[in-house]
Coordinates of N, CA, C and O in Angstrom, one line a residue:
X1 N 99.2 104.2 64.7 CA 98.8 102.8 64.6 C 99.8 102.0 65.4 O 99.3 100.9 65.7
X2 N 101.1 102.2 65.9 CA 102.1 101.6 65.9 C 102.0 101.8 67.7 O 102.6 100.9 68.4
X3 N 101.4 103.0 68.5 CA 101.1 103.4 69.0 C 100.1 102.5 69.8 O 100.3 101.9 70.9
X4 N 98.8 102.3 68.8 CA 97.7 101.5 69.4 C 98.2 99.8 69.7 O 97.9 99.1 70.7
X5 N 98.8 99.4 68.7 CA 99.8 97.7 68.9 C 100.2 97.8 70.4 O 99.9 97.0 71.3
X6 N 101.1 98.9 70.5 CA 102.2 98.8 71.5 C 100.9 98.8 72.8 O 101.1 97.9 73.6
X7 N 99.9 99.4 73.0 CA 99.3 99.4 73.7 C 98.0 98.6 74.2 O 97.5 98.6 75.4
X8 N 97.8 97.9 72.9 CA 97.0 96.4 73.0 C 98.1 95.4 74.0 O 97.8 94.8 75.1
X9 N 99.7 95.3 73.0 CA 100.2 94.5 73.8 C 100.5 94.8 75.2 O 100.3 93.7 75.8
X10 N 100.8 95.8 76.0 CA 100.8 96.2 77.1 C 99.9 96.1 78.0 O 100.2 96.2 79.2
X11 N 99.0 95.9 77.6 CA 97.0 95.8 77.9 C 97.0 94.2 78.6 O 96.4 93.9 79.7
X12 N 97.8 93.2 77.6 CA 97.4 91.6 77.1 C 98.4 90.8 78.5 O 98.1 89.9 79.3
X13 N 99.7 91.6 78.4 CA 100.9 91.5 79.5 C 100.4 91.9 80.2 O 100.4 91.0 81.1
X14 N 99.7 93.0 80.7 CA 99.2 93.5 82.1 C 97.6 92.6 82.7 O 97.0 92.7 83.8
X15 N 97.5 92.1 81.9 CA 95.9 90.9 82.0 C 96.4 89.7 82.3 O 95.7 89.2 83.1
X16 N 97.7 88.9 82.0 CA 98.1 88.5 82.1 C 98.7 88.0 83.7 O 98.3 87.2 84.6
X17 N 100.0 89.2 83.5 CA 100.4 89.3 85.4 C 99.5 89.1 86.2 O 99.6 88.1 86.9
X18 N 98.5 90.1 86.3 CA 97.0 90.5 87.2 C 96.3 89.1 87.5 O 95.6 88.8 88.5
X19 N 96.6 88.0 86.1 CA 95.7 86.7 86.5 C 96.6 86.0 87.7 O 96.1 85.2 88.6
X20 N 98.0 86.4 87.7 CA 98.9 85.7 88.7 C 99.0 86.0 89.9 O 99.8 85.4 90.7
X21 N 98.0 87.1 90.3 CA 97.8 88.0 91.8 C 97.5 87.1 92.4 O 97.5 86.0 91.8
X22 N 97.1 87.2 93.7 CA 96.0 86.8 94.6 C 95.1 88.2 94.7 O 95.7 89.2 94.4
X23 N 93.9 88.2 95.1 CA 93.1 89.1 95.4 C 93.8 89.9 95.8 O 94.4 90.5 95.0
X24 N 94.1 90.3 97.3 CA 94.8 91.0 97.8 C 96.3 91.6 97.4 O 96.7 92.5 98.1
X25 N 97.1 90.9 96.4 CA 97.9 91.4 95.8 C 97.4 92.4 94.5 O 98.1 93.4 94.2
X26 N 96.2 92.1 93.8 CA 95.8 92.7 93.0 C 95.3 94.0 93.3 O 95.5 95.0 92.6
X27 N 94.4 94.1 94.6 CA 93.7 95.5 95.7 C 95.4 96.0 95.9 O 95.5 97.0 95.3
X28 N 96.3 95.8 96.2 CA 97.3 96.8 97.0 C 98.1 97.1 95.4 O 98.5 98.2 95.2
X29 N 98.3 96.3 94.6 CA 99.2 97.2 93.1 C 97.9 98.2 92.5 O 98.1 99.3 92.1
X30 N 96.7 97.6 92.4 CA 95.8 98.8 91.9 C 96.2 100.3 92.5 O 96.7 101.2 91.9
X31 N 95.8 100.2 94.1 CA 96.6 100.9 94.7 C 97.7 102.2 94.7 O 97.8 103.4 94.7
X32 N 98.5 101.0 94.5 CA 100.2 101.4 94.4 C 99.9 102.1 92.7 O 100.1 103.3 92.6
X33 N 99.5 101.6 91.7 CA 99.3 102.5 90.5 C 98.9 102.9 90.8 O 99.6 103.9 90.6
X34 N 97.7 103.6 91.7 CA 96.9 104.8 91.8 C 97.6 105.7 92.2 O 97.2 106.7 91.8
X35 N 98.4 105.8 92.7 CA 99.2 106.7 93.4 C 99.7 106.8 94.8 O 100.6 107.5 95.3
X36 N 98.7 105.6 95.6 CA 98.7 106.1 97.2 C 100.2 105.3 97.4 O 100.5 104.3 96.9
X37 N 101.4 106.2 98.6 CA 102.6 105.3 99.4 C 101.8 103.9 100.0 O 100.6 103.6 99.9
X38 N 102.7 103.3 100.4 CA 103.2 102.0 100.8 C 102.2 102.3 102.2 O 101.4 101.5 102.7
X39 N 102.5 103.5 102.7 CA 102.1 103.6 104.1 C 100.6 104.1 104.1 O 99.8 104.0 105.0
X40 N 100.3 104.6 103.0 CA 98.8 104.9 102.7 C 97.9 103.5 102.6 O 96.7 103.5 102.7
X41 N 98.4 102.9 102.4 CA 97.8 101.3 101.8 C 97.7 100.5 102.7 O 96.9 99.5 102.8
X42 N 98.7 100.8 103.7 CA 98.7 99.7 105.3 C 98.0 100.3 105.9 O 97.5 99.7 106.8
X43 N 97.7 102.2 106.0 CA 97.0 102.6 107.0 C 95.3 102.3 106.2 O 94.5 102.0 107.1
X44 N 94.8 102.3 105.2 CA 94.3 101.6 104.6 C 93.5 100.4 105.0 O 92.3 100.3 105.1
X45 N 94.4 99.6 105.2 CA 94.1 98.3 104.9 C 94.5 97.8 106.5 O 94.5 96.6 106.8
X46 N 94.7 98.8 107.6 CA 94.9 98.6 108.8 C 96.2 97.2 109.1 O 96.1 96.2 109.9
X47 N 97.1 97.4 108.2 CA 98.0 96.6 108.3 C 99.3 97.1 108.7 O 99.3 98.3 109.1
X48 N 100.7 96.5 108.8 CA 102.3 97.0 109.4 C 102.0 97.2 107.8 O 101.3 96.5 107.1
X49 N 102.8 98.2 107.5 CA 103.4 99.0 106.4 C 104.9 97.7 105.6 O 105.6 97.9 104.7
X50 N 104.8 96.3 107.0 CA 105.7 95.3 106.1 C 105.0 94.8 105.7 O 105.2 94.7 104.5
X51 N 104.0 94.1 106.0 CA 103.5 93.4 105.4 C 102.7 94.0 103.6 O 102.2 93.3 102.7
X52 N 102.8 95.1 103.7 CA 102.6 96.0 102.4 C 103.8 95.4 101.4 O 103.7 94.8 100.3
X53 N 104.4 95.6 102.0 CA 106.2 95.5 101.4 C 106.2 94.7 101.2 O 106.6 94.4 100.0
X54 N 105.7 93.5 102.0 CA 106.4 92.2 101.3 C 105.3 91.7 100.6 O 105.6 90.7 100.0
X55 N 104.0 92.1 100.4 CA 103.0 91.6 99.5 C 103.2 92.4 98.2 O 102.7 91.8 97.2
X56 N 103.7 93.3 97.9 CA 103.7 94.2 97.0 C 105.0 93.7 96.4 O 105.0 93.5 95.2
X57 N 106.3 93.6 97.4 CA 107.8 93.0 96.6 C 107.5 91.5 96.0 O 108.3 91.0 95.1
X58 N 106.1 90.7 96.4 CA 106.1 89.1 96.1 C 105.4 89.6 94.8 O 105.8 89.1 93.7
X59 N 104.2 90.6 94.8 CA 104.0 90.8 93.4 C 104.8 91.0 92.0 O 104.8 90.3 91.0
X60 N 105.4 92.2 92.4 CA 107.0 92.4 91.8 C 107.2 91.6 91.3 O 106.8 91.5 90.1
X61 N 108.1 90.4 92.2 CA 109.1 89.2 91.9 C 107.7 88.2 90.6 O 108.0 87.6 89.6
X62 N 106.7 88.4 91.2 CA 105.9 87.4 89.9 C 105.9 88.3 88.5 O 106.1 87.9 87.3
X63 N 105.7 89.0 88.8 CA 106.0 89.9 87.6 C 107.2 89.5 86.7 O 106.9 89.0 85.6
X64 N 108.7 89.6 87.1 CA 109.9 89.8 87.1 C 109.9 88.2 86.3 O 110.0 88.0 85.1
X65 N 109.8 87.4 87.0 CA 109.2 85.5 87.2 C 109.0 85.3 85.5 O 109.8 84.9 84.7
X66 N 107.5 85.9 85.3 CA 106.4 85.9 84.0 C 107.0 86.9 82.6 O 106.8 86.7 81.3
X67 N 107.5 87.8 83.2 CA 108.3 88.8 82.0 C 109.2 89.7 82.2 O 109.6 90.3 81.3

């Protein structure tokens, strides 16, 4: 039971952050949880592997920001 709490709330916080994406921050952390590198996602997404970086580090930092 204590189990299922912990994991509602984790659910509510991660619904949360995800509202604070922009589109394209939200497509590259799905992403990045899926498993694919940094460089899988820019070849992907036909982008520099920085600008991965720095859309993914601004996510981060909102994260960090909110909780």
């Amino acid at each position: 039971r204590d189990s299922q709490c912990g994991l509602f709330a984790t659910g509510k916080v991660l619904r949360r952050f995800h509202s604070h994406l922009s589109e394209v921050q939200k497509r590259r952390m799905m992403m990045l949880a899926a498993g694919l590198s940094m460089r899988e996602i820019a070849r992907r997404e036909d982008k520099d592997i920085k600008t991965i970086r720095e859309s993914i580090e601004a996510a981060r930092k909102k994260f960090l920001k909110f909780y």
